[in-house]
mmCIF file with all atom_site columns, C-alpha atoms in Angstrom:
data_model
loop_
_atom_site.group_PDB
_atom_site.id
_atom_site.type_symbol
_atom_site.label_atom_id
_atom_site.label_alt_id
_atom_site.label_comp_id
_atom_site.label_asym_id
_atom_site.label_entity_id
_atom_site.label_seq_id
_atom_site.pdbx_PDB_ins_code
_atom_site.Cartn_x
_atom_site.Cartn_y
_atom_site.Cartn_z
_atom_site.occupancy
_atom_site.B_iso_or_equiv
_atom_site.pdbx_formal_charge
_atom_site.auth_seq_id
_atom_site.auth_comp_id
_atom_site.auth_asym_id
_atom_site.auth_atom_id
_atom_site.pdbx_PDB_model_num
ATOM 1   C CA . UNK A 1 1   ? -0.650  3.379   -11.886 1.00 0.00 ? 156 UNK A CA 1
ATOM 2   C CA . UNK A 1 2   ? -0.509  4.830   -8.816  1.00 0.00 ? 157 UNK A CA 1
ATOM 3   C CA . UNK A 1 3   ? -0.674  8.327   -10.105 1.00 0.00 ? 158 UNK A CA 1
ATOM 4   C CA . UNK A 1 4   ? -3.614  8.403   -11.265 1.00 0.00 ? 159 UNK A CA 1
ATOM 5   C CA . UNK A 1 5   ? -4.536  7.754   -7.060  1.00 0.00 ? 160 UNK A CA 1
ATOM 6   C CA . UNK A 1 6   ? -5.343  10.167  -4.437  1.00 0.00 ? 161 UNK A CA 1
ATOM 7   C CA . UNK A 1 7   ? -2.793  11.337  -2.212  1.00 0.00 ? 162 UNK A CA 1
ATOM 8   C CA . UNK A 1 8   ? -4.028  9.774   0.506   1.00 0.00 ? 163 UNK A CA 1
ATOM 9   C CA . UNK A 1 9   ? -4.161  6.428   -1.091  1.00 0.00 ? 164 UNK A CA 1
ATOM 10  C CA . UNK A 1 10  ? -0.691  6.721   -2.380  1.00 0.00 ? 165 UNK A CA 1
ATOM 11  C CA . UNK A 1 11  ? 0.650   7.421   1.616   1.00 0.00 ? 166 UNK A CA 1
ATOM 12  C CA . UNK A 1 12  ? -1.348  4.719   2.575   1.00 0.00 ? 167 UNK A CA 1
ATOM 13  C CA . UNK A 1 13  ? 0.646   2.161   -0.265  1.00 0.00 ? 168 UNK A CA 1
ATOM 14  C CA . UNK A 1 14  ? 3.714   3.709   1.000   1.00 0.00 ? 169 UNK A CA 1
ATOM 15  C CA . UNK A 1 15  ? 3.163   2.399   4.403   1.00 0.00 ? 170 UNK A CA 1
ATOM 16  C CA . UNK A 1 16  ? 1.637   -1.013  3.215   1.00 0.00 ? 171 UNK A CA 1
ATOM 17  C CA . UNK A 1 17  ? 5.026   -1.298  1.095   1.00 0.00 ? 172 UNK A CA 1
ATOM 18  C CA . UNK A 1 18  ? 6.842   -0.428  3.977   1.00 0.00 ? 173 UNK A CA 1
ATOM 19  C CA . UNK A 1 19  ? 5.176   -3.199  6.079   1.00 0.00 ? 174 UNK A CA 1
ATOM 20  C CA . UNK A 1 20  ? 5.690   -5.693  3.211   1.00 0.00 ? 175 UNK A CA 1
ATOM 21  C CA . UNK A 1 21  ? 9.541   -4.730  3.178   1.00 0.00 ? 176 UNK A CA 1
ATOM 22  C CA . UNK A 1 22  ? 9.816   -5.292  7.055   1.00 0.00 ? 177 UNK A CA 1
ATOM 23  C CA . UNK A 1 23  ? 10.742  -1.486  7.977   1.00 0.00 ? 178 UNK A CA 1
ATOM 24  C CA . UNK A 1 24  ? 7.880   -1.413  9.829   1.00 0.00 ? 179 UNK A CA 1
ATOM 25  C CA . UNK A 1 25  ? 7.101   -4.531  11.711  1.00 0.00 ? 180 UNK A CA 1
ATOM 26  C CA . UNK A 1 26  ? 3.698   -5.553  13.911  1.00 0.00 ? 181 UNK A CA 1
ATOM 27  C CA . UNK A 1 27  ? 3.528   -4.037  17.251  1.00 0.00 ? 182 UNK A CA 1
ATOM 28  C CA . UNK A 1 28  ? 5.466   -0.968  15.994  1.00 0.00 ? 183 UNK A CA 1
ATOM 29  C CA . UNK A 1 29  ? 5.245   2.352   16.131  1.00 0.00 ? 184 UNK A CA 1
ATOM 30  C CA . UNK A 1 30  ? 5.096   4.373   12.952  1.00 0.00 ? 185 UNK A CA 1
ATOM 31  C CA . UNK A 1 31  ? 5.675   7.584   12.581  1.00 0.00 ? 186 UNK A CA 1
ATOM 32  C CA . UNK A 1 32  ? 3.470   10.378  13.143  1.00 0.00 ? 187 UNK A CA 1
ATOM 33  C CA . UNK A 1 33  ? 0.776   11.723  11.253  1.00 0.00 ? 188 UNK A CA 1
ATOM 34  C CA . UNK A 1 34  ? 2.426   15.167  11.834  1.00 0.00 ? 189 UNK A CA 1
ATOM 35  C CA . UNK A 1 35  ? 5.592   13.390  10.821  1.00 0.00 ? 190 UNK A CA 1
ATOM 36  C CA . UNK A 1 36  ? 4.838   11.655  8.316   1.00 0.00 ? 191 UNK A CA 1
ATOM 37  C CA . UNK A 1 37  ? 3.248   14.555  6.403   1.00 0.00 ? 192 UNK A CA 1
ATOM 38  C CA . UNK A 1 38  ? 6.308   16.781  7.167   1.00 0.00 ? 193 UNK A CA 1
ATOM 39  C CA . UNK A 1 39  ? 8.670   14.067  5.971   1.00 0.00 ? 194 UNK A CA 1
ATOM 40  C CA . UNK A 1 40  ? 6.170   13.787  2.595   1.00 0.00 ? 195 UNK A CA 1
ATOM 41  C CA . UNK A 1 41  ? 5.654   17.460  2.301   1.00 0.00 ? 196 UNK A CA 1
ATOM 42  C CA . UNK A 1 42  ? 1.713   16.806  2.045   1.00 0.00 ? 197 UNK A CA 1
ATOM 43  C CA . UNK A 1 43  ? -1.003  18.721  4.666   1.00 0.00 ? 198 UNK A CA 1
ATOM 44  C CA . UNK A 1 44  ? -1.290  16.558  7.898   1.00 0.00 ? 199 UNK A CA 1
ATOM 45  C CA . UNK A 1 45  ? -5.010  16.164  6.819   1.00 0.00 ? 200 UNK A CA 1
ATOM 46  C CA . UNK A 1 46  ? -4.305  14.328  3.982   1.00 0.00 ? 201 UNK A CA 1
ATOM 47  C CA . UNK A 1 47  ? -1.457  12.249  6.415   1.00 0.00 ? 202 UNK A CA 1
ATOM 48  C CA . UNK A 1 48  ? -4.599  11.759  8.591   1.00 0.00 ? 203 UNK A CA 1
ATOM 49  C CA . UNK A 1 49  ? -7.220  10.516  5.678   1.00 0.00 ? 204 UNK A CA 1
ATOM 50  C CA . UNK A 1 50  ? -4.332  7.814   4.996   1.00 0.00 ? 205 UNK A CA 1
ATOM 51  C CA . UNK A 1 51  ? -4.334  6.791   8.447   1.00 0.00 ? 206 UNK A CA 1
ATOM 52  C CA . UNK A 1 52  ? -7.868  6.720   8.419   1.00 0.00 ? 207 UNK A CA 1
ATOM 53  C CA . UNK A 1 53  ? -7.805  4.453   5.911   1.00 0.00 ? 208 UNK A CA 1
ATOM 54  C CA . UNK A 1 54  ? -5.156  1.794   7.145   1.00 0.00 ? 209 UNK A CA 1
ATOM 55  C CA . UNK A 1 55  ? -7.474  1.394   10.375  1.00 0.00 ? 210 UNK A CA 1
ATOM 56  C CA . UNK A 1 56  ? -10.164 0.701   8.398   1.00 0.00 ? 211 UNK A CA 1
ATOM 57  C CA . UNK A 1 57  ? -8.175  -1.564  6.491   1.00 0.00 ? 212 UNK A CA 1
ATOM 58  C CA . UNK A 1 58  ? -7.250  -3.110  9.948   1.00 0.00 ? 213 UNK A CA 1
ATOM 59  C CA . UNK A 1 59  ? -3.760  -2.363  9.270   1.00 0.00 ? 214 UNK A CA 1
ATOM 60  C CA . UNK A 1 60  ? -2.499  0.031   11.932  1.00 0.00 ? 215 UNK A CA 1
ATOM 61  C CA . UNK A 1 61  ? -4.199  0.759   15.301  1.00 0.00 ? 216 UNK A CA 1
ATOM 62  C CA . UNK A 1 62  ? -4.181  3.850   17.716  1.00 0.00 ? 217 UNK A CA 1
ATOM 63  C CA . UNK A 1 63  ? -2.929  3.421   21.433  1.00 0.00 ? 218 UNK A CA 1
ATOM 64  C CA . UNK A 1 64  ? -4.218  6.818   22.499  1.00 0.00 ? 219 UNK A CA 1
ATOM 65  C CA . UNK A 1 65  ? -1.126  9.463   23.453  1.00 0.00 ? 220 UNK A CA 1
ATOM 66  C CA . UNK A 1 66  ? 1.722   6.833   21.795  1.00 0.00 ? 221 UNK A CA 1
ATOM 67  C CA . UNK A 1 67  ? 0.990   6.822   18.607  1.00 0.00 ? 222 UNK A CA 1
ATOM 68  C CA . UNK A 1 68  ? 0.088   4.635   15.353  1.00 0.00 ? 223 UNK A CA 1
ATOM 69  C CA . UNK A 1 69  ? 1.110   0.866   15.462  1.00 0.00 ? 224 UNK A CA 1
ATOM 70  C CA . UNK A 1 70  ? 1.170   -1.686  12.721  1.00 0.00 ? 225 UNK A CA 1
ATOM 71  C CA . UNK A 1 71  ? -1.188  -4.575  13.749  1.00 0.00 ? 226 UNK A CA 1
ATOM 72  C CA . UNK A 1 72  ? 0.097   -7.850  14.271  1.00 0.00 ? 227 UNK A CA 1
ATOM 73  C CA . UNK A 1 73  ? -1.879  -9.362  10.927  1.00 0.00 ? 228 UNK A CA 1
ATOM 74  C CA . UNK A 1 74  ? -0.800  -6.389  8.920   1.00 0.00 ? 229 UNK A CA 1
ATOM 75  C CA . UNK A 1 75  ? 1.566   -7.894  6.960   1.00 0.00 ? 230 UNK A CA 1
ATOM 76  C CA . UNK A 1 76  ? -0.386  -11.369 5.872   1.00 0.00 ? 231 UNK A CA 1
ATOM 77  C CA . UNK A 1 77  ? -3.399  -9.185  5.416   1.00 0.00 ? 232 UNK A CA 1
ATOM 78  C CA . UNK A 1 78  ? -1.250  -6.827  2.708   1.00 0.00 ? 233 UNK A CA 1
ATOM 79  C CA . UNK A 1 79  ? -0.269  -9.643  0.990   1.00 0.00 ? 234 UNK A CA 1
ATOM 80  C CA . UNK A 1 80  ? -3.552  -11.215 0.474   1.00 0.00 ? 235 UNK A CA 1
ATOM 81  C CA . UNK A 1 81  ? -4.517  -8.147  -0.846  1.00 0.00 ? 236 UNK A CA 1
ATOM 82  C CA . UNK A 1 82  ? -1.995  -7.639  -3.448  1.00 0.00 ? 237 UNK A CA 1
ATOM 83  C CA . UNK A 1 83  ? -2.255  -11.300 -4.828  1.00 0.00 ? 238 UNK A CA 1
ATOM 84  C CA . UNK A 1 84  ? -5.911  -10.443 -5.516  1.00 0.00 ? 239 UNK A CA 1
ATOM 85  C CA . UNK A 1 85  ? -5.055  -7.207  -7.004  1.00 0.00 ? 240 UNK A CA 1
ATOM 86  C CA . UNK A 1 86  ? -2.116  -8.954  -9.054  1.00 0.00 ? 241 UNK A CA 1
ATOM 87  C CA . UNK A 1 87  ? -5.040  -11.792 -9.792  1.00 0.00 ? 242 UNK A CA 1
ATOM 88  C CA . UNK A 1 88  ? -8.141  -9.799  -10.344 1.00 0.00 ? 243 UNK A CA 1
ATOM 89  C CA . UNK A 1 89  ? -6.332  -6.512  -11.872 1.00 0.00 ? 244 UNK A CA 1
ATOM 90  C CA . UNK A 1 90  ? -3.496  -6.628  -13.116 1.00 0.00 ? 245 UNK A CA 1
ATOM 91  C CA . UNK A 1 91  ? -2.849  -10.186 -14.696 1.00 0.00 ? 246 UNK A CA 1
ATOM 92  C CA . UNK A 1 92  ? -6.063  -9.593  -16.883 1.00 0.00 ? 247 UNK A CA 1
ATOM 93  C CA . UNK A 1 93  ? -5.229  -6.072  -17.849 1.00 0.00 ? 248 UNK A CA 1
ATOM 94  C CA . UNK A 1 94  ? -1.728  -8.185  -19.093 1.00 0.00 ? 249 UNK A CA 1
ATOM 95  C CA . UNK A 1 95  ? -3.231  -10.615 -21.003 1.00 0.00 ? 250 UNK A CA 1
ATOM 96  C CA . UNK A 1 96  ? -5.377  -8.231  -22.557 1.00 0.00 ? 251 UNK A CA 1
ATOM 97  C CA . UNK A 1 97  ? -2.738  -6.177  -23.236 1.00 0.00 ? 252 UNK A CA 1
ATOM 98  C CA . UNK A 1 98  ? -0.534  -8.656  -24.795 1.00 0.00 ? 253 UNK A CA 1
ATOM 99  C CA . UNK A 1 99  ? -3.445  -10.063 -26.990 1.00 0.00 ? 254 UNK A CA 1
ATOM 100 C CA . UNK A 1 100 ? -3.691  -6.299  -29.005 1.00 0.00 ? 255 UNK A CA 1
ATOM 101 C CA . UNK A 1 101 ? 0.536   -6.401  -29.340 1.00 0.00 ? 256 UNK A CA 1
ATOM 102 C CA . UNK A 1 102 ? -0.493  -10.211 -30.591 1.00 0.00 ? 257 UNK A CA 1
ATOM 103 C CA . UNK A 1 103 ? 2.428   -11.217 -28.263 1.00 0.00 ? 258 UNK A CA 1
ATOM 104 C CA . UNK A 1 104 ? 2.883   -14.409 -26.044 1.00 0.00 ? 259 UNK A CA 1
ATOM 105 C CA . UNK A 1 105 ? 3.370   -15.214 -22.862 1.00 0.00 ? 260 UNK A CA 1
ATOM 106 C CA . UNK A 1 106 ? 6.902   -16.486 -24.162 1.00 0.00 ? 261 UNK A CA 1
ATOM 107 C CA . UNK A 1 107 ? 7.402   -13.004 -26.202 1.00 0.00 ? 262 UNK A CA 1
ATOM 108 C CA . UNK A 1 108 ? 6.474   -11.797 -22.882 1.00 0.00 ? 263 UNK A CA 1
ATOM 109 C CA . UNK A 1 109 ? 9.570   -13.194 -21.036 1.00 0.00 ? 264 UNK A CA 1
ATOM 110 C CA . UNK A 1 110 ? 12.005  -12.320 -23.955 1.00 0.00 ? 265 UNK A CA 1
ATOM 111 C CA . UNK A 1 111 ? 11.566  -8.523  -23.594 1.00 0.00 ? 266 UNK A CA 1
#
């Protein structure tokens, strides 16, 4: 699915997958945006707009001249927010998509 996302959004799942993983752990520094953008081959704007968007998200914060850390409730706050996605999203979009195969749950864990 995420394909069909901006760029920017797509960077930004990278890092949240990163922080679920444990690469990138609270109170650390992440990379760059200038890094990061080099080491994704996208324009640092679109780096930034991803950063942007973890702030608002109250994932990463900026200590001005070091850098990009991941906040302390990062982690717990990315996996609250992929259960609801996995609950609200993509669950449903299962079931419904199992009722037009006329499949079960049980079918389901066969394949």
């Amino acid at each position: 699915m995420r394909e069909a996302q901006s760029i920017f959004v797509q960077i930004a799942e990278g890092i949240k997958d990163r922080i679920l993983s444990g690469e990138y752990q609270a109170d650390e520094r992440i990379p760059s945006v200038r890094d990061l953008a080099v080491e994704l081959e996208v324009n640092p704007n679109t780096a930034m707009k991803a950063f942007d968007l973890l702030q608002r998200e109250d994932l990463i914060y900026n200590k001005r001249g070091m850098g990009y850390f991941v906040s302390p409730e990062a982690k717990a706050k990315v996996v609250e927010s992929r259960k609801r996605q996995l609950r609200e999203v993509t669950l449903p979009a299962l079931r419904h998509e199992l009722e037009l195969l006329g499949l079960s749950l049980e079918d389901l864990l066969r394949i």
